[in-house]
Phi, psi and omega in degrees: 000345183300322182298329179290324175296323178296320179294322178294321179301321179296322178294326179295321180298323179295331180263004182057047177252143178271329179216157172232126176261118181249121183240342177293127188294328177294318178292323176298317179298317180302317184283325192241337186092359183287133183246007180283186185255004175214110180197159177207163184225140168240124182236141177192184179302111180073008183242123177223092184245132175243134181242141171209185178248181187305326183298333188242015181299313181291320179298317180300324181297330181264335186260323189278125181239134174078010179229142174284124183265130179234135177260127181257139180278239188284324185262087185300304182293321179298320179296322178290318184298335178299342185250014181256136178219152173064219179272119185245121175280144176227160184276086184293342177276357179233329185280128178293150181301318181297319178294320179299317180297320178294322178298315181299325181295334186258359183293140174296159180298135177090358179266133181241133177261137185232133177299124183212038180295154176091355183293314181289322177300326177298319177292322185293340183302316181267120183270146173274178185299322180295318179295317180299321179295321180292318179294319178298321179292321177296320179293318178299315180299314181298319178296321179295321179291320179294322176298321176297318180300322178298322181295334181281342180084156182245314189300134180088354178253155177282156176303317182296320180298316179297316182295314183293321178297322179294316179296322177296322179295322177300317178298322179299332178275004177085018180238183176234153171297138178281347173192162178299128183299141175257120172235110188228112185254149176056230182295336177296333180295344178282356176259108186307322179243053180297150174257129181303132181240195181275359180300132179282133178286123184266179176279148177070027179247154169276143179232114176275124184235106184243119184206167176199166178240151173243118185228125181054037175091343185253147191254160166232168181202128180201154181221139167227153175244128183244171177230135178267071187097181183298117183273355181103164186295316182299314182298318179296321180294316178297317180302316183295324177297315180295320179298316179292323178295320179296320178294323177297321177295317178299318182295336183274348186278130170189161180300139179095351180270143178286143176301324178299320182289326177295316176303316182297324182297317179286320184294329180298323180295318180289321177300314183297330179278000178086015182244023182305320181285350181263005176238089191257005179241173179290162182286326183186179185206164176286158179221141178190240174297334173243153183282343173232111175208185180282159002275173180248140171253095185201165178291345180255011184268137172257004185289143172247128186292146180228153178302137179094353175281148180243124183225157171267154173230105193218069175290159178206158171233132186230112180258105188307132178075005186232290185197168175216152176223131172218138176231128187223128172246156175248123188227155175256127180286136175231176183297328183241015179161239184203165169240120185273123180269352181266132188249346185286146181296158181245001169292149182298118180263136175263130181232162178290000000 
């Protein structure tokens, strides 16, 4: 983990910061390996300090690598402030205003706090080999669970029953769901982030199934749309448009390409088919310690893809009150294209 602190230190120099205070627990975990619920980091030239309280002193001793661990007693902010000097960056995108005000009250004389959110997230975008292996394993596990779910059948069961059984199966494999599974059949599929309900899945319906696993801290995310028997001509036509759009998005991915341009490549296929207004979300997002992180594949993205980034490619068409289709792969960006971590077929599958 020491190397990650070195990379953060270089970013501080670019911002003319003497120290960086990191309080977001996901970012703390990224830098140090700590998995507890109370921790913070101060990083600077030659300074690698990790803070926690008495409850996690022993855990920190086994988890934290390359950082000096300090246990703080009753005055959490005061204990941290003792180690702050000069211009100190803080995570303004995570720190509550009330906490910031309390922090300012305890700062030593001459110390200035500067908004510097997003610095660690910038580092997290590009994964190292160990991170990529963990994400690949989480994706493999999720695909195996989804294949198992297909064997159990959908028709005649409630959306909630299918979703809960799938999440239980993930736990049986020693992992956690990376987010609550989405199982959305028929008209429910037209809701991009539908919540599984008691509605019974009928015959001849499309079923949008969006799920992921979290294994050893790292997430996966993937979606397939299935049919419980022949869904009809319209549904098949919509499915084929989404499949082609998804392939266009995959074909556009490589290092150096703008996230906006990848989104445009997939969106053009859907626009040409007359469904532009039925695709209202971005094409994709980064995945790592969190299931939604940078970079973004969207019309509002300024991100440029780099080797080692992991992104989803998930176009969809949503016909209100009728049906929905989404197909999503999880891929690793490379210099000349991508490595696809999703293994399930994308031809429309008919299931019971």
